[in-house]
Coordinates of N, CA and C in Angstrom, one line a residue:
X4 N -65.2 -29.2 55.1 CA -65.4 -27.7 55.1 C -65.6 -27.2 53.7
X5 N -66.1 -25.9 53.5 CA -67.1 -25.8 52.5 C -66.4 -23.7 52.0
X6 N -66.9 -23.5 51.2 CA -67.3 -21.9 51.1 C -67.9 -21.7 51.8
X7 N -69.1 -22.2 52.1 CA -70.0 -22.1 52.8 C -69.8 -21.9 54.5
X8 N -69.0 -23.0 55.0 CA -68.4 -23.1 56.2 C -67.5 -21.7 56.7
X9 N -67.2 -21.3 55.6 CA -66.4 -20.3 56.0 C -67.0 -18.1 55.9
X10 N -67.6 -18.6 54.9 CA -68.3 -17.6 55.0 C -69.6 -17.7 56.4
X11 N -70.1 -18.5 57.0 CA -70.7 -18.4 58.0 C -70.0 -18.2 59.2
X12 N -68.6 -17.9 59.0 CA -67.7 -17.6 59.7 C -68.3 -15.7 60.3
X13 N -67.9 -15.4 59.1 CA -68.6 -13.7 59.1 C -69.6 -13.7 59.3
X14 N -70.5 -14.2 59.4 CA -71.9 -14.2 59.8 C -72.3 -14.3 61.9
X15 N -71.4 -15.7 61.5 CA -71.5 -16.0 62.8 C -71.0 -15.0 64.1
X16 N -70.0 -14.2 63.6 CA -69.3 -13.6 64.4 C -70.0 -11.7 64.4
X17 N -70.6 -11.7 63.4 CA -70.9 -10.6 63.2 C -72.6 -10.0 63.5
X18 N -73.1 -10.6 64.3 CA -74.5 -10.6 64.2 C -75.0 -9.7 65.9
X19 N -74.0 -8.7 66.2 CA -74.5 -8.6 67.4 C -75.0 -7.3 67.0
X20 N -75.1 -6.8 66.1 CA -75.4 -5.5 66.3 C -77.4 -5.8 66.7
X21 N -78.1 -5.3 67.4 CA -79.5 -5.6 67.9 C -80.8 -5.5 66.4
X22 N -80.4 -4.3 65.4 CA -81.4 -4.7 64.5 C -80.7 -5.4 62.8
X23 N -79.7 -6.6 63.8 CA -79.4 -7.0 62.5 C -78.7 -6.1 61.3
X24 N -78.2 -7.4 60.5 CA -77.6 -6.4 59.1 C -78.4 -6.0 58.4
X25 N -78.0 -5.1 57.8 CA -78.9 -4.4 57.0 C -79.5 -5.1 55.5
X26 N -78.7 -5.8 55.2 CA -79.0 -6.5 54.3 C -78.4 -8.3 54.4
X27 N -79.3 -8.8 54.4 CA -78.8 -10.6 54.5 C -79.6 -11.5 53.6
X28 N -80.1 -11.2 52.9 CA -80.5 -11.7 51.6 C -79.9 -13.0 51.2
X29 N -80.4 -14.2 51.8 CA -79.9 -15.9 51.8 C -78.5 -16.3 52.5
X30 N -78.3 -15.5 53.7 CA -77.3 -15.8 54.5 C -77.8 -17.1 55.4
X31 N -77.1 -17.5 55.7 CA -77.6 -18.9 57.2 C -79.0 -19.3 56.4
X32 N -78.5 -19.8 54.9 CA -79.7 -20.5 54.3 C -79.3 -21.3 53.9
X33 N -80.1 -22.7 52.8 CA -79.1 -24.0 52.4 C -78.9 -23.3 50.7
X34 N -79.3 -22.2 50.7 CA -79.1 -21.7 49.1 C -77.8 -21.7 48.1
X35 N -77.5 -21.9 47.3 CA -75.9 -22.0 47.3 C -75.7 -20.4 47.4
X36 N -74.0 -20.2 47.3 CA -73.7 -19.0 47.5 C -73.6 -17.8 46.9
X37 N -73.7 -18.4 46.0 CA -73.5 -17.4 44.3 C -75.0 -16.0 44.7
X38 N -76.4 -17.0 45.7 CA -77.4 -15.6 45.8 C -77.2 -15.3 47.1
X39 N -76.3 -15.2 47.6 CA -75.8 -14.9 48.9 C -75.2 -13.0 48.9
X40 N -76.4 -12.1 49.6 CA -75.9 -11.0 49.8 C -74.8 -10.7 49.7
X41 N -73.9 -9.8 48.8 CA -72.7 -9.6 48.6 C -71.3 -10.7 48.4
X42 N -72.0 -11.8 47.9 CA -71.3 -12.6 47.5 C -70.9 -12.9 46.3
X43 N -69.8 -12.7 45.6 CA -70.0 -13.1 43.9 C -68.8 -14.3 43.9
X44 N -69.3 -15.1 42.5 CA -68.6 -16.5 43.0 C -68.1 -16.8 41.0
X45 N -66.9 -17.6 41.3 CA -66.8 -17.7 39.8 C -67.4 -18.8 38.8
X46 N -66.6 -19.0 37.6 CA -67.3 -20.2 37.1 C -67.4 -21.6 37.7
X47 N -66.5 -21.6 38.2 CA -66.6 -22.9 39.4 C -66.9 -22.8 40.7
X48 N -68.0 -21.9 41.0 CA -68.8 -21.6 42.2 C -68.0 -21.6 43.5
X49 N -66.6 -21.0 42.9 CA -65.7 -20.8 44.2 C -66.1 -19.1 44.4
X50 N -66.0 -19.0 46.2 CA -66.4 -17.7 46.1 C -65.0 -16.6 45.9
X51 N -65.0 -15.6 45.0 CA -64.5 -14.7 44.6 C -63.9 -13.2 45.1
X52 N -65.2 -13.0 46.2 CA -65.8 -11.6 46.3 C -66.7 -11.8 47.4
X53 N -66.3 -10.9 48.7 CA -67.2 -10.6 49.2 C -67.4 -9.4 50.0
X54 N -68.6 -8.4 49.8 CA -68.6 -7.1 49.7 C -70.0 -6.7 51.1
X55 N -69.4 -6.5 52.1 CA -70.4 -6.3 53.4 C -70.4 -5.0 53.7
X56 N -69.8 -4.1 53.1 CA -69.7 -2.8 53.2 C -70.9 -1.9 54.0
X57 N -71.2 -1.1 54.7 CA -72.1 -0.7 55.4 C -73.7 -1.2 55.4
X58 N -72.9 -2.4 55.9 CA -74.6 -3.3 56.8 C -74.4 -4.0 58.1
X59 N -73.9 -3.0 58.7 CA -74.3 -2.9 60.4 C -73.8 -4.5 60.8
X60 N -72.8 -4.9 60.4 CA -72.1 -5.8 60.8 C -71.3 -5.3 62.5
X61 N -71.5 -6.4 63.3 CA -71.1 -6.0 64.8 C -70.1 -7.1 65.4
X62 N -69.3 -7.1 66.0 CA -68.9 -8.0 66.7 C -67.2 -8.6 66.5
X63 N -67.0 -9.3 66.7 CA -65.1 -9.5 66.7 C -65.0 -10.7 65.8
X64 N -64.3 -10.4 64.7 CA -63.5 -11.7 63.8 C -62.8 -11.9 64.6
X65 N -63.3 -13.5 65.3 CA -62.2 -14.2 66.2 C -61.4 -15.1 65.1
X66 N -60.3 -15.9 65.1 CA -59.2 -16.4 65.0 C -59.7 -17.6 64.4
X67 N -60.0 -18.2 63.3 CA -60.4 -19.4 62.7 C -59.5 -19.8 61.5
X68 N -59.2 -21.3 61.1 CA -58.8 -21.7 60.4 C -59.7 -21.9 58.6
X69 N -61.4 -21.5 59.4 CA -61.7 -21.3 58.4 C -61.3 -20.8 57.0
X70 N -61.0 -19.7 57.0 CA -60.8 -19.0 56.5 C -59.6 -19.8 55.0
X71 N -59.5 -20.3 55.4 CA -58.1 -21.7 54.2 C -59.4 -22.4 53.4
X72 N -61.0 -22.0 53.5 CA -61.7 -22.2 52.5 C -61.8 -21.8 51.6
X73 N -61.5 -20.1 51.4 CA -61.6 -19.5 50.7 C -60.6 -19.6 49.7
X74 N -60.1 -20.0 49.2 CA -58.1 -20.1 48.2 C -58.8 -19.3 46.9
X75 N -59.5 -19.1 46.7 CA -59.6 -17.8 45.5 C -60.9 -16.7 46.2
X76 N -60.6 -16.4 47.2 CA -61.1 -15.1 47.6 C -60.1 -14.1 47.1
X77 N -60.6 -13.0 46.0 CA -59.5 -12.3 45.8 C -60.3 -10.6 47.0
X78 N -61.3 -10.6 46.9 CA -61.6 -9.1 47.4 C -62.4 -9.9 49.1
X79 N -61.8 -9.0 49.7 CA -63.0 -8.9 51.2 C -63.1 -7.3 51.6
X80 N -64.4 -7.1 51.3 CA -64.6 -5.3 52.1 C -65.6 -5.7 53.3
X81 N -65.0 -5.5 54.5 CA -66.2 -5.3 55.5 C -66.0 -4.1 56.2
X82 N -65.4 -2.9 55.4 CA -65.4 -1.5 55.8 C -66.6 -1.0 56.1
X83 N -66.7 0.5 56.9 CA -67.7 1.2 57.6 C -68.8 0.3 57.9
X84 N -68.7 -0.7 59.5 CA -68.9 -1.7 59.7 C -68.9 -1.1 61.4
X85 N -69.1 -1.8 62.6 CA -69.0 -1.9 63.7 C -67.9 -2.9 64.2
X86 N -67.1 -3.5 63.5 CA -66.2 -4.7 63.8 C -65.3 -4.1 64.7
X87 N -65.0 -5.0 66.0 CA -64.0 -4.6 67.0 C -63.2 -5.6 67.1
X88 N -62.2 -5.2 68.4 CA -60.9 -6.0 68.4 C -60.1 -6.1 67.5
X89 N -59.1 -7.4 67.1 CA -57.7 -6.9 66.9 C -58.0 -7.8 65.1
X90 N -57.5 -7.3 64.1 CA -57.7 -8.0 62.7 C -56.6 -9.3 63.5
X91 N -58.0 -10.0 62.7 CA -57.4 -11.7 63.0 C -56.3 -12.1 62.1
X92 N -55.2 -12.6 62.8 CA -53.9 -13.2 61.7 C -54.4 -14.2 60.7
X93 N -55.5 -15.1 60.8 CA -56.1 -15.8 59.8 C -56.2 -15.2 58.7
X94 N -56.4 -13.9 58.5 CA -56.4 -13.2 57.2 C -55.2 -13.4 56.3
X95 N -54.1 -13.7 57.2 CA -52.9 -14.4 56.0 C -53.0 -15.5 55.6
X96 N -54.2 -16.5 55.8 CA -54.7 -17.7 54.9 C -54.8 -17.3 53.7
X97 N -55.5 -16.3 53.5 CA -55.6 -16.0 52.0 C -54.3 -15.5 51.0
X98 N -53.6 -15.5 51.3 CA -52.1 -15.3 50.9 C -52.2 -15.7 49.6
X99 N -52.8 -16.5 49.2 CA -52.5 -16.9 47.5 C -53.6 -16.5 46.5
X100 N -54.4 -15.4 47.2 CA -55.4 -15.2 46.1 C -56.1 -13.3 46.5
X101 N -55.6 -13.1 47.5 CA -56.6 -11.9 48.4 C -55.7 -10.9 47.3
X102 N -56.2 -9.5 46.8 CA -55.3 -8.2 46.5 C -56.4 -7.7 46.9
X103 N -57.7 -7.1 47.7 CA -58.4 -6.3 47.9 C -58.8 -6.3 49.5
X104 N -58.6 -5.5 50.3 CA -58.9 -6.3 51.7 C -59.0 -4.6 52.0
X105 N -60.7 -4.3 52.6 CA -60.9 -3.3 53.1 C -61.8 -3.4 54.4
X106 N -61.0 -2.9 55.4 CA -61.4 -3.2 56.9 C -61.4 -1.5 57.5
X107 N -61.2 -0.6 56.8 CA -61.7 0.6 56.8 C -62.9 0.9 57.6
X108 N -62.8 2.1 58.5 CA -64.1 2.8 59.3 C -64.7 1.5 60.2
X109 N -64.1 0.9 61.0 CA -64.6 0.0 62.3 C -64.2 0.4 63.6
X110 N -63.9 -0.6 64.5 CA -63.3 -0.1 65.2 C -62.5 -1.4 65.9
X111 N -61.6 -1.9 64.7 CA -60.3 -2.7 65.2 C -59.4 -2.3 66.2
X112 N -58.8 -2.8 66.7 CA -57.5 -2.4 67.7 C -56.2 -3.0 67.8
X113 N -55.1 -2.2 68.1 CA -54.5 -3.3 68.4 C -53.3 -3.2 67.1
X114 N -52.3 -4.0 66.7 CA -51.1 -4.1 65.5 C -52.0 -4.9 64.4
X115 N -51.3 -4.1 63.2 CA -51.5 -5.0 62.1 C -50.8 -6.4 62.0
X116 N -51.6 -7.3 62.2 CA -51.1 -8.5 62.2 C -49.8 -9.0 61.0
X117 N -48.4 -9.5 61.4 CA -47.7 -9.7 60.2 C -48.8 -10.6 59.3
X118 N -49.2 -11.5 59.4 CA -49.8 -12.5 58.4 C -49.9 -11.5 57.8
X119 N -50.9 -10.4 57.4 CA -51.1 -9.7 56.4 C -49.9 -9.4 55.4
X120 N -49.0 -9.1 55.8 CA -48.2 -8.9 54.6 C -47.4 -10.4 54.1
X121 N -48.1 -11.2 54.2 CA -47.8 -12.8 53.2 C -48.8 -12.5 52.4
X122 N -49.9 -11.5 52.2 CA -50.5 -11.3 51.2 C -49.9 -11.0 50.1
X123 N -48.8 -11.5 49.3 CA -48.3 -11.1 48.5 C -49.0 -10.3 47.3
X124 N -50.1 -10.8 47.1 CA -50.6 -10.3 45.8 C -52.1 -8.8 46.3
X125 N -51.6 -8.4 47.4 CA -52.5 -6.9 48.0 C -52.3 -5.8 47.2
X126 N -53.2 -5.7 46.3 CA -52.6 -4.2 45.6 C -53.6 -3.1 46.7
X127 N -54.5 -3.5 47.1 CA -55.2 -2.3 47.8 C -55.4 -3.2 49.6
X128 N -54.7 -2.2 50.3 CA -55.3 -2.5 51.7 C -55.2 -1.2 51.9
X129 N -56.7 -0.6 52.8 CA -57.5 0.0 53.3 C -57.5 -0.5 55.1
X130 N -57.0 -0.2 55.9 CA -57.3 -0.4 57.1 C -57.8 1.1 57.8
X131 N -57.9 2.4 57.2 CA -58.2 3.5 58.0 C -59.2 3.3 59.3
X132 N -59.3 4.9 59.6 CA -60.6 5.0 60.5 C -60.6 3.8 61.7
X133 N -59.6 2.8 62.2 CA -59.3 2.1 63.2 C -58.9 2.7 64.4
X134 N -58.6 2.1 65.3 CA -58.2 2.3 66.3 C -56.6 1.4 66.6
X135 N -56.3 1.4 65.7 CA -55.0 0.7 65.0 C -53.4 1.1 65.8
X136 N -52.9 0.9 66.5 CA -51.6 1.2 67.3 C -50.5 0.8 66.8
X137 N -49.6 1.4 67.1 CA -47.9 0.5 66.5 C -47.6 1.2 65.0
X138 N -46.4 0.9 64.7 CA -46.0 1.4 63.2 C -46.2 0.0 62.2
X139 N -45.5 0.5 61.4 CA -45.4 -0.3 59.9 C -44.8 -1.4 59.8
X140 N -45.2 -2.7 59.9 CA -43.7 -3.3 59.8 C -42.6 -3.4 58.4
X141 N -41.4 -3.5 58.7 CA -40.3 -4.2 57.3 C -41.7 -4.9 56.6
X142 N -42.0 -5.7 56.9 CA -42.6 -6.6 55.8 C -43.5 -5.9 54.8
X143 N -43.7 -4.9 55.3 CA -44.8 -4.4 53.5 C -44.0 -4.0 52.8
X144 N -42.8 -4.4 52.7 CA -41.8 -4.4 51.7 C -42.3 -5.7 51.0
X145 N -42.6 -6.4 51.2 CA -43.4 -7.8 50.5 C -44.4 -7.7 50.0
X146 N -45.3 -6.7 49.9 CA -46.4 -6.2 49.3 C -46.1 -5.6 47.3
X147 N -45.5 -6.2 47.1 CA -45.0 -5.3 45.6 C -45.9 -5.1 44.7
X148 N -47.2 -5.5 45.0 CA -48.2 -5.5 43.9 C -49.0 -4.0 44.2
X149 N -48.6 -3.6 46.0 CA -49.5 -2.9 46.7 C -49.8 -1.9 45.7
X150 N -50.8 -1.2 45.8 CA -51.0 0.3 44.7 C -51.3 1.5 45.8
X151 N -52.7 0.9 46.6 CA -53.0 1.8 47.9 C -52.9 1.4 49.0
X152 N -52.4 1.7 49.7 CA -52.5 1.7 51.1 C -52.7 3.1 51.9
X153 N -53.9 2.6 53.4 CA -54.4 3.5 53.5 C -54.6 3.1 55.1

């Protein structure tokens, strides 16, 4: 498994909207990833960053172990998006590198998954604009880096 493998993760899952994203500029190509729409990658072509922010992304982040590709993904925004269903607990794979995670203006459902708060190093989570149920857990008392939460 790859960066690559795992970012076709979001791809894969997100393509239902009928006229496509709005921008996909070398996505589901053999290009490396660094010219990959909204993708920014570091000096050792690990991906860093990835920023999908209103381009008609559709469909449900199902539940993948992919996601343990990523060990220095520090930012994921796939805010003002179409994304449904429940944020996948996989997002606490990223536990050792994630502080930016914006899932803002979709239409998730459902509890914030605990995994999320093993994000120890979250200074900004953004979940608004959801369809989000249930309260807060104890655990974002484990968040100590948090700055925003929203």
């Amino acid at each position: 498994m790859s960066d690559r493998d795992a970012l076709m993760y979001i791809h894969e899952n997100t393509q239902m909207h009928p006229l496509g994203w709005n921008y996909d500029t070398n996505w589901n190509t053999e290009k490396r990833c660094n010219v990959w729409y909204g993708v920014r990658v570091d000096e050792g072509a690990h991906v860093v960053s990835i920023v999908l922010s209103e381009n008609r992304l559709m469909g449900k982040l199902l539940e993948t172990d992919r996601l343990k590709q990523l060990p220095n993904l520090k930012s994921l925004f796939l805010n003002s998006n179409f994304i449904k269903g429940a944020i996948p607990r996989c997002l606490g794979d990223l536990r050792g590198s994630l502080t930016e995670l914006n899932l803002a203006w979709n239409e998730l459902e459902g509890n914030i998954p605990e995994s999320i708060f093993s994000c120890r190093l979250l200074k900004v989570l953004r979940l608004d604009n959801n369809r989000l149920t249930g309260g807060l857990s104890e655990a974002l008392a484990n968040l100590q880096q948090l700055r925003l939460l929203d």
